[in-house]
Amino acid sequence: MTRRIWLIAAREIAAYASVPSFWIALLLGPVLMLLAGLVGLSSHAAGSAPAQTVLIRSADPALREAAARALAAVNLLGAPQLRILDAAQAQRSDSVILLDGDPAATIDVIVQGRPLPLVAGALLERDLLAALRARALHGTDASAAALQSVDAVRVRVAAPPVAATAPSNPDARARVGRFAVVMLLWMNLVGALGMLLQAIVRERSNRTLESLLAAARSTEIIFGKLLGVGVLSILLLAAWLGAGAGVAASPMLAQGQGLLALVLAGFQSPALLVQAGAVYVLAFVMYGAALIGLGAAAKDLPAAQNLSRPVFGVLLLVFFTALTQVTGAVACEPWMTWLPPLTPFVVLMSAPQALSGGQLAGAFAVMALTAVAVSVAASRALTEQPLPRLGRRRTVATA
Amino acid sequence: MLTASVQSNAPPLRVANLVKTYGSGRGVRDVSFQVAGGSITGFIGANGAGKSTTLKAIIGLIRPDAGVVELFGRPNSFAARARLGFLPEERGLVPRDRASDAIAFQARLKGYSRKDAYRRADMLLERVGLADRRRAPIRELSKGNAQRVQILCAIAHDPALLVLDEPFTGLDVIAQAEVQSLFSEFRSKGGAILFSTHSMQVAERLCDHVVVMADGRSVFEGPLAEATAQAPHGVYVTVDDETTLMEVVRGLGAKAEPFAGKMGEALRWRVLLPSNVPYPALMRALADRQLAVYGFEPIQADLEGAFWALAGERAAA
């Protein structure tokens, strides 16, 4: 049985791999990601992004100049760009840097308003100390003791200057992370379902289904198709995800690290990763078998597309449900866990501790039972005659 | 070359009281026959007689409502069908596949290793004169050659029983002869073949046995010679004066009934004559009554004649 499943899967992979459009789709992800990176880079180079305005307040002009130098250095490293305002424009500033304290002992750097990029803290510390050292060296009393006293000065950055690319609320960050994971799997699932529908309609249109059914069980055909298309969709997902991670992690997009961190946060726990994988496999079998069944019941591609519309409608509902979750506008209703088409996505969107062990086991049981039931129904549909066209006599079955 | 792996004494195929009804009310109502090893059985019937439904029930593509299908003495199951090859009515191959790929895929599904499957495919392609096309994609083959490849797919795994739905449709005369020779070779090695056909000539040339289907029922099952003996002694006549024809028929002690076919206002009749009345006697009687005769065809003592007699009014309708 396994052998026939593998043979049918290999045939399915070969069917897709032999057409250029598959390779175009495979390369499209990395190419799009690269283009996005290049667009980000060029937009940064052109300074098209609105600059973050900063006001520096200090009684010491030397320290003010040193802070300005530090912010100019930040601008050289990457977005967002910082523009320093003078005192007359104080009311329009996004952020205020207060330099306070005793220049002989401790300088406090307090950032008010919009946070600064991560690198700003280190550069401010470096340049403020350099300014103090320069003053000690060029002063009239330049001595070893004076230089040693500069080494003892501490620069304290009071407010953590974090880049403003992610929600500061940890709960919201986790929600966005889970949403990103769900959407990745959702997109992959929708793409794979389209491929499955075509795979079975192709057998009908090539008139090869009866020959195949004579040599293999209908369940073997279903699981062979699922396996073949599953392998292809994972390959596509890996290409897109790998390219996205590569581009986001590259120096070209320093600001992308925040988004990447969110996506990777969704995968950071191995246990959650395994759970997500298992949920995805069950969802793929559940929806995939349904699509195969509907494709088998259709006479041609237009009929198959019509029959499969409700399935894609449900998936659209899933998308909007996930969207409401990520915004935190609406909480997931408990009963949604037990509605099989929604179960996989509710499980994936739920916070790690939100579902109890029993609820999780129940959800997996619901998905497994639904996958079996849908597979059985699809297996029946494969051996039945397709639905006839309207207005034509059903002749095939009675010949 | 072609070896049919027959191992038991049970008939390769036995169908008893098969019933399958579709929503439209058609299907098969009572089909019974069996196919012996080392024989070719023709499955004959008009369109809608139930041939394809019966074949699909044998292959397991549909579930019968009642009745029994046994393969090699075992109830019909996927395992029992391992030694069965099938050519469906809906013929098709994957256009991008090469001829050898298509055959080898079927052999591998039935358990052949990759190497043996391709060896078998090459041997079969050589057998039907397609060795030079083994690497050609199916889409580049002519319709006849593609059909030959499809028939080879059915025998790719060296089955003991072949079930073929209209195997000669679409084949030219040369290809038909080649396939007939292939089937004869298969039979000579002990294999059994059941094939449906509309062509009485092909059935007569190839079959040892025939099963005649009419209106969802098997109305005859037996050796070819026994079937042809069922052909009645009579004539098909086409006339436009029913009253005069009936008077002539009664005068000769014969029977007449309207039959399929019409020529303008003239109707075609089947006239069954007593064994002691030759055809010329009817011709003379019609001429004596100055009846306009548009057609006069003696019923041949062949399968076609037998088919009409066996299928009777159902087939005529």
PDB file of C-alpha atoms in Angstrom, chain A residues 3-4 7 11 14-15 18 206-208 210-217 380 383 385 393 396-399, chain B residues 22 26 48 52-53 56 59 61 63 78 86 88 90-96 105-106 108-110 112 150:
ATOM      1  CA  ARG A   3       4.586   1.655  -2.248  1.00  0.00           C
ATOM      2  CA  ARG A   4       1.615   2.660  -4.384  1.00  0.00           C
ATOM      3  CA  LEU A   7       4.483   5.939  -6.689  1.00  0.00           C
ATOM      4  CA  ARG A  11       4.107  10.894 -10.314  1.00  0.00           C
ATOM      5  CA  ALA A  14       6.964  14.842 -11.602  1.00  0.00           C
ATOM      6  CA  ALA A  15       3.787  16.277 -13.121  1.00  0.00           C
ATOM      7  CA  SER A  18       7.898  19.095 -15.497  1.00  0.00           C
ATOM      8  CA  ASN A 206      -6.841  13.056 -19.058  1.00  0.00           C
ATOM      9  CA  ARG A 207      -9.277  10.159 -18.570  1.00  0.00           C
ATOM     10  CA  THR A 208      -6.718   8.345 -16.475  1.00  0.00           C
ATOM     11  CA  GLU A 210     -10.386   4.739 -14.137  1.00  0.00           C
ATOM     12  CA  SER A 211      -7.051   3.144 -15.065  1.00  0.00           C
ATOM     13  CA  LEU A 212      -5.585   4.397 -11.816  1.00  0.00           C
ATOM     14  CA  LEU A 213      -8.548   3.144  -9.797  1.00  0.00           C
ATOM     15  CA  ALA A 214      -8.160  -0.277 -11.365  1.00  0.00           C
ATOM     16  CA  ALA A 215      -4.560  -0.470 -10.142  1.00  0.00           C
ATOM     17  CA  ALA A 216      -4.692   1.326  -6.797  1.00  0.00           C
ATOM     18  CA  ARG A 217      -7.159   1.762  -3.957  1.00  0.00           C
ATOM     19  CA  ARG A 380     -16.379   7.248  -2.219  1.00  0.00           C
ATOM     20  CA  THR A 383     -15.421   5.790  -7.448  1.00  0.00           C
ATOM     21  CA  GLN A 385     -19.592   9.087 -11.526  1.00  0.00           C
ATOM     22  CA  ARG A 393     -28.416  13.176 -20.256  1.00  0.00           C
ATOM     23  CA  VAL A 396     -21.725   7.372 -18.857  1.00  0.00           C
ATOM     24  CA  ALA A 397     -23.190   5.347 -16.048  1.00  0.00           C
ATOM     25  CA  THR A 398     -25.570   3.375 -18.176  1.00  0.00           C
ATOM     26  CA  ALA A 399     -23.403   2.402 -21.109  1.00  0.00           C
TER      27      ALA A 399
ATOM     28  CA  TYR B  22     -28.715   4.041 -11.045  1.00  0.00           C
ATOM     29  CA  ARG B  26     -31.051   2.080 -15.709  1.00  0.00           C
ATOM     30  CA  GLY B  48     -27.198   0.968 -22.841  1.00  0.00           C
ATOM     31  CA  SER B  52     -19.859  -1.078 -19.124  1.00  0.00           C
ATOM     32  CA  THR B  53     -21.749  -1.201 -15.834  1.00  0.00           C
ATOM     33  CA  LYS B  56     -17.050  -1.591 -13.829  1.00  0.00           C
ATOM     34  CA  ILE B  59     -13.173  -3.930 -11.660  1.00  0.00           C
ATOM     35  CA  LEU B  61     -15.273   0.873  -9.810  1.00  0.00           C
ATOM     36  CA  ARG B  63     -20.524  -1.375  -5.948  1.00  0.00           C
ATOM     37  CA  PHE B  78      -8.624  -5.355  -4.371  1.00  0.00           C
ATOM     38  CA  PHE B  86      -8.329  -3.531 -17.273  1.00  0.00           C
ATOM     39  CA  PRO B  88     -11.495   1.280 -19.437  1.00  0.00           C
ATOM     40  CA  GLU B  90     -12.777   6.203 -20.947  1.00  0.00           C
ATOM     41  CA  ARG B  91      -9.336   5.914 -22.422  1.00  0.00           C
ATOM     42  CA  GLY B  92      -6.552   8.310 -21.670  1.00  0.00           C
ATOM     43  CA  LEU B  93      -2.911   8.622 -20.788  1.00  0.00           C
ATOM     44  CA  VAL B  94      -0.885  11.435 -19.287  1.00  0.00           C
ATOM     45  CA  PRO B  95       0.206  13.417 -22.378  1.00  0.00           C
ATOM     46  CA  ARG B  96       3.673  14.279 -21.044  1.00  0.00           C
ATOM     47  CA  PHE B 105       3.980   2.961 -14.046  1.00  0.00           C
ATOM     48  CA  GLN B 106       1.101   0.480 -14.291  1.00  0.00           C
ATOM     49  CA  ARG B 108       5.062  -0.809 -10.777  1.00  0.00           C
ATOM     50  CA  LEU B 109       1.647  -0.142  -9.243  1.00  0.00           C
ATOM     51  CA  LYS B 110       1.102  -3.895  -9.462  1.00  0.00           C
ATOM     52  CA  TYR B 112       7.075  -4.753 -10.361  1.00  0.00           C
ATOM     53  CA  GLN B 150      -3.058   1.868 -23.366  1.00  0.00           C
TER      54      GLN B 150
END
